[in-house]
Amino acid sequence: LMETFLAAKEQIFITGAVLDEELTARVLERRHVILPSIRERVASQLAIVREWIEPNATFEWVAPQAGAVCFLRVRTDIDIDRFYRVLFEEHGTYVGGGHWFDQDRRFFRLGFAWPTPEELARGLRALDEAAAAASRPTRSLLSR
């Protein structure tokens, strides 16, 4: 039910309201004052994600060139439904599943600019822990 509500919210708020557009116009009028700190935060948060993913054997990505979201892919053999369930139920971490974007469920969207650096680090650890909990045991040739 929560996933359905979040997916609906995603679709409902895909376009900006008139008030949002007015506020955006006012921010852009003062962009030389406002945007540098936002860009700095996004770059700092992206660096946290980059540092986490570069040595990561479970997830991969094409690093974003702009924006505050990225699209990751699980590259190991895990129970993907269990991964999403553990991620949300045990860690309180939510990502946009690939099925929202007509992609395989092994893909997901990760927003990285909104949380604090500490929250982002916790969320990235949660991804690792949920993937470990959803790992499929490897079969040995001797066990057949």
PDB file of C-alpha atoms in Angstrom:
ATOM      1  CA  LEU A   1       0.000   0.000   0.000  1.00  0.00           C
ATOM      2  CA  MET A   2       2.829   2.402   0.870  1.00  0.00           C
ATOM      3  CA  GLU A   3       4.503   1.760  -2.481  1.00  0.00           C
ATOM      4  CA  THR A   4       1.231   2.477  -4.293  1.00  0.00           C
ATOM      5  CA  PHE A   5       0.795   5.764  -2.414  1.00  0.00           C
ATOM      6  CA  LEU A   6       4.375   6.814  -3.091  1.00  0.00           C
ATOM      7  CA  ALA A   7       4.034   5.945  -6.780  1.00  0.00           C
ATOM      8  CA  ALA A   8       0.807   7.975  -6.963  1.00  0.00           C
ATOM      9  CA  LYS A   9       2.494  10.916  -5.228  1.00  0.00           C
ATOM     10  CA  GLU A  10       5.334  10.696  -7.736  1.00  0.00           C
ATOM     11  CA  GLN A  11       2.881  10.980 -10.628  1.00  0.00           C
ATOM     12  CA  ILE A  12       0.702  13.672  -9.056  1.00  0.00           C
ATOM     13  CA  PHE A  13       3.592  15.997  -8.300  1.00  0.00           C
ATOM     14  CA  ILE A  14       5.351  15.541 -11.623  1.00  0.00           C
ATOM     15  CA  THR A  15       4.360  19.087 -12.657  1.00  0.00           C
ATOM     16  CA  GLY A  16       4.755  22.182 -10.567  1.00  0.00           C
ATOM     17  CA  ALA A  17       1.888  24.143  -9.083  1.00  0.00           C
ATOM     18  CA  VAL A  18       1.511  27.840  -9.930  1.00  0.00           C
ATOM     19  CA  LEU A  19       2.779  28.833  -6.483  1.00  0.00           C
ATOM     20  CA  ASP A  20       5.821  26.571  -6.896  1.00  0.00           C
ATOM     21  CA  GLU A  21       6.565  28.124 -10.267  1.00  0.00           C
ATOM     22  CA  GLU A  22       6.348  31.640  -8.813  1.00  0.00           C
ATOM     23  CA  LEU A  23       8.716  30.715  -5.979  1.00  0.00           C
ATOM     24  CA  THR A  24      11.089  29.142  -8.482  1.00  0.00           C
ATOM     25  CA  ALA A  25      11.063  32.289 -10.609  1.00  0.00           C
ATOM     26  CA  ARG A  26      11.935  34.374  -7.542  1.00  0.00           C
ATOM     27  CA  VAL A  27      14.746  32.016  -6.571  1.00  0.00           C
ATOM     28  CA  LEU A  28      16.141  32.147 -10.099  1.00  0.00           C
ATOM     29  CA  GLU A  29      16.071  35.942 -10.012  1.00  0.00           C
ATOM     30  CA  ARG A  30      18.489  35.652  -7.064  1.00  0.00           C
ATOM     31  CA  ARG A  31      20.313  32.573  -8.328  1.00  0.00           C
ATOM     32  CA  HIS A  32      23.750  34.141  -7.886  1.00  0.00           C
ATOM     33  CA  VAL A  33      23.049  34.284  -4.136  1.00  0.00           C
ATOM     34  CA  ILE A  34      21.002  31.113  -3.614  1.00  0.00           C
ATOM     35  CA  LEU A  35      22.306  28.482  -6.033  1.00  0.00           C
ATOM     36  CA  PRO A  36      25.996  28.275  -5.027  1.00  0.00           C
ATOM     37  CA  SER A  37      25.190  26.752  -1.622  1.00  0.00           C
ATOM     38  CA  ILE A  38      22.714  24.322  -3.226  1.00  0.00           C
ATOM     39  CA  ARG A  39      25.278  23.249  -5.824  1.00  0.00           C
ATOM     40  CA  GLU A  40      27.863  22.806  -3.085  1.00  0.00           C
ATOM     41  CA  ARG A  41      25.525  20.574  -1.084  1.00  0.00           C
ATOM     42  CA  VAL A  42      24.600  18.455  -4.117  1.00  0.00           C
ATOM     43  CA  ALA A  43      28.304  18.037  -5.010  1.00  0.00           C
ATOM     44  CA  SER A  44      29.145  17.083  -1.427  1.00  0.00           C
ATOM     45  CA  GLN A  45      26.334  14.528  -1.257  1.00  0.00           C
ATOM     46  CA  LEU A  46      27.270  13.118  -4.665  1.00  0.00           C
ATOM     47  CA  ALA A  47      30.831  12.649  -3.382  1.00  0.00           C
ATOM     48  CA  ILE A  48      29.455  10.547  -0.498  1.00  0.00           C
ATOM     49  CA  VAL A  49      27.566   8.315  -2.947  1.00  0.00           C
ATOM     50  CA  ARG A  50      30.589   8.094  -5.275  1.00  0.00           C
ATOM     51  CA  GLU A  51      32.890   7.085  -2.404  1.00  0.00           C
ATOM     52  CA  TRP A  52      30.399   4.377  -1.372  1.00  0.00           C
ATOM     53  CA  ILE A  53      29.720   2.943  -4.814  1.00  0.00           C
ATOM     54  CA  GLU A  54      33.198   2.886  -6.375  1.00  0.00           C
ATOM     55  CA  PRO A  55      34.423  -0.122  -4.358  1.00  0.00           C
ATOM     56  CA  ASN A  56      30.936  -1.657  -4.110  1.00  0.00           C
ATOM     57  CA  ALA A  57      30.560  -5.109  -5.647  1.00  0.00           C
ATOM     58  CA  THR A  58      26.777  -5.219  -5.269  1.00  0.00           C
ATOM     59  CA  PHE A  59      25.647  -2.017  -6.995  1.00  0.00           C
ATOM     60  CA  GLU A  60      26.683  -0.142 -10.108  1.00  0.00           C
ATOM     61  CA  TRP A  61      25.709   3.110 -11.814  1.00  0.00           C
ATOM     62  CA  VAL A  62      26.466   5.614 -14.466  1.00  0.00           C
ATOM     63  CA  ALA A  63      27.438   8.646 -12.408  1.00  0.00           C
ATOM     64  CA  PRO A  64      25.036  11.552 -12.892  1.00  0.00           C
ATOM     65  CA  GLN A  65      26.364  14.612 -14.684  1.00  0.00           C
ATOM     66  CA  ALA A  66      23.719  16.882 -13.145  1.00  0.00           C
ATOM     67  CA  GLY A  67      20.802  16.758 -10.750  1.00  0.00           C
ATOM     68  CA  ALA A  68      20.282  15.252  -7.333  1.00  0.00           C
ATOM     69  CA  VAL A  69      19.240  11.704  -8.209  1.00  0.00           C
ATOM     70  CA  CYS A  70      20.971   8.712  -9.709  1.00  0.00           C
ATOM     71  CA  PHE A  71      19.876   5.368 -11.096  1.00  0.00           C
ATOM     72  CA  LEU A  72      21.578   2.294  -9.651  1.00  0.00           C
ATOM     73  CA  ARG A  73      21.477  -1.372 -10.610  1.00  0.00           C
ATOM     74  CA  VAL A  74      21.896  -4.406  -8.409  1.00  0.00           C
ATOM     75  CA  ARG A  75      24.508  -6.478 -10.192  1.00  0.00           C
ATOM     76  CA  THR A  76      24.634  -9.515  -7.899  1.00  0.00           C
ATOM     77  CA  ASP A  77      22.180 -12.376  -7.570  1.00  0.00           C
ATOM     78  CA  ILE A  78      19.795 -11.408  -4.794  1.00  0.00           C
ATOM     79  CA  ASP A  79      16.115 -11.917  -4.075  1.00  0.00           C
ATOM     80  CA  ILE A  80      15.065  -8.489  -5.275  1.00  0.00           C
ATOM     81  CA  ASP A  81      11.646  -8.562  -3.598  1.00  0.00           C
ATOM     82  CA  ARG A  82      13.288  -9.413  -0.269  1.00  0.00           C
ATOM     83  CA  PHE A  83      15.827  -6.623  -0.848  1.00  0.00           C
ATOM     84  CA  TYR A  84      13.098  -3.974  -1.181  1.00  0.00           C
ATOM     85  CA  ARG A  85      11.123  -5.409   1.734  1.00  0.00           C
ATOM     86  CA  VAL A  86      14.120  -5.513   4.109  1.00  0.00           C
ATOM     87  CA  LEU A  87      15.281  -2.081   2.955  1.00  0.00           C
ATOM     88  CA  PHE A  88      11.942  -0.515   3.834  1.00  0.00           C
ATOM     89  CA  GLU A  89      10.687  -2.595   6.763  1.00  0.00           C
ATOM     90  CA  GLU A  90      13.937  -3.071   8.657  1.00  0.00           C
ATOM     91  CA  HIS A  91      15.845   0.077   7.696  1.00  0.00           C
ATOM     92  CA  GLY A  92      13.118   2.600   6.881  1.00  0.00           C
ATOM     93  CA  THR A  93      14.872   3.367   3.616  1.00  0.00           C
ATOM     94  CA  TYR A  94      12.920   3.837   0.417  1.00  0.00           C
ATOM     95  CA  VAL A  95      14.105   4.122  -3.164  1.00  0.00           C
ATOM     96  CA  GLY A  96      12.191   4.434  -6.427  1.00  0.00           C
ATOM     97  CA  GLY A  97      12.023   0.914  -7.858  1.00  0.00           C
ATOM     98  CA  GLY A  98      12.925   0.409 -11.509  1.00  0.00           C
ATOM     99  CA  HIS A  99       9.413  -0.789 -12.311  1.00  0.00           C
ATOM    100  CA  TRP A 100       8.258   2.814 -11.802  1.00  0.00           C
ATOM    101  CA  PHE A 101      10.374   3.694 -14.841  1.00  0.00           C
ATOM    102  CA  ASP A 102       9.533   0.644 -16.981  1.00  0.00           C
ATOM    103  CA  GLN A 103      12.868  -0.909 -16.020  1.00  0.00           C
ATOM    104  CA  ASP A 104      13.785  -4.206 -14.464  1.00  0.00           C
ATOM    105  CA  ARG A 105      13.304  -4.277 -10.665  1.00  0.00           C
ATOM    106  CA  ARG A 106      17.083  -4.592 -10.260  1.00  0.00           C
ATOM    107  CA  PHE A 107      17.267  -0.868 -11.089  1.00  0.00           C
ATOM    108  CA  PHE A 108      16.242   1.863  -8.675  1.00  0.00           C
ATOM    109  CA  ARG A 109      16.356   5.619  -8.348  1.00  0.00           C
ATOM    110  CA  LEU A 110      18.261   7.057  -5.419  1.00  0.00           C
ATOM    111  CA  GLY A 111      17.867  10.672  -4.374  1.00  0.00           C
ATOM    112  CA  PHE A 112      20.952  11.944  -2.576  1.00  0.00           C
ATOM    113  CA  ALA A 113      20.654  15.697  -1.981  1.00  0.00           C
ATOM    114  CA  TRP A 114      17.751  15.940   0.445  1.00  0.00           C
ATOM    115  CA  PRO A 115      18.971  13.911   3.448  1.00  0.00           C
ATOM    116  CA  THR A 116      21.674  15.116   5.787  1.00  0.00           C
ATOM    117  CA  PRO A 117      25.115  13.575   5.162  1.00  0.00           C
ATOM    118  CA  GLU A 118      24.537  11.306   8.170  1.00  0.00           C
ATOM    119  CA  GLU A 119      21.123  10.184   6.884  1.00  0.00           C
ATOM    120  CA  LEU A 120      22.579   9.570   3.440  1.00  0.00           C
ATOM    121  CA  ALA A 121      25.407   7.452   4.892  1.00  0.00           C
ATOM    122  CA  ARG A 122      22.857   5.460   6.929  1.00  0.00           C
ATOM    123  CA  GLY A 123      20.742   4.933   3.815  1.00  0.00           C
ATOM    124  CA  LEU A 124      23.730   3.691   1.828  1.00  0.00           C
ATOM    125  CA  ARG A 125      24.630   1.274   4.650  1.00  0.00           C
ATOM    126  CA  ALA A 126      21.005   0.133   4.620  1.00  0.00           C
ATOM    127  CA  LEU A 127      21.316  -0.669   0.901  1.00  0.00           C
ATOM    128  CA  ASP A 128      24.338  -2.845   1.629  1.00  0.00           C
ATOM    129  CA  GLU A 129      22.662  -4.561   4.584  1.00  0.00           C
ATOM    130  CA  ALA A 130      19.406  -5.190   2.724  1.00  0.00           C
ATOM    131  CA  ALA A 131      21.328  -6.644  -0.224  1.00  0.00           C
ATOM    132  CA  ALA A 132      23.283  -8.916   2.135  1.00  0.00           C
ATOM    133  CA  ALA A 133      20.029 -10.079   3.758  1.00  0.00           C
ATOM    134  CA  ALA A 134      18.581 -10.823   0.312  1.00  0.00           C
ATOM    135  CA  SER A 135      21.634 -12.647  -1.045  1.00  0.00           C
ATOM    136  CA  ARG A 136      21.021 -16.036  -2.509  1.00  0.00           C
ATOM    137  CA  PRO A 137      23.314 -18.735  -1.169  1.00  0.00           C
ATOM    138  CA  THR A 138      25.793 -19.910  -3.767  1.00  0.00           C
ATOM    139  CA  ARG A 139      25.736 -23.585  -4.576  1.00  0.00           C
ATOM    140  CA  SER A 140      28.899 -25.555  -4.412  1.00  0.00           C
ATOM    141  CA  LEU A 141      29.579 -28.262  -6.963  1.00  0.00           C
ATOM    142  CA  LEU A 142      30.034 -30.641  -4.021  1.00  0.00           C
ATOM    143  CA  SER A 143      26.505 -30.023  -2.738  1.00  0.00           C
ATOM    144  CA  ARG A 144      24.834 -31.388  -5.858  1.00  0.00           C
TER     145      ARG A 144
END
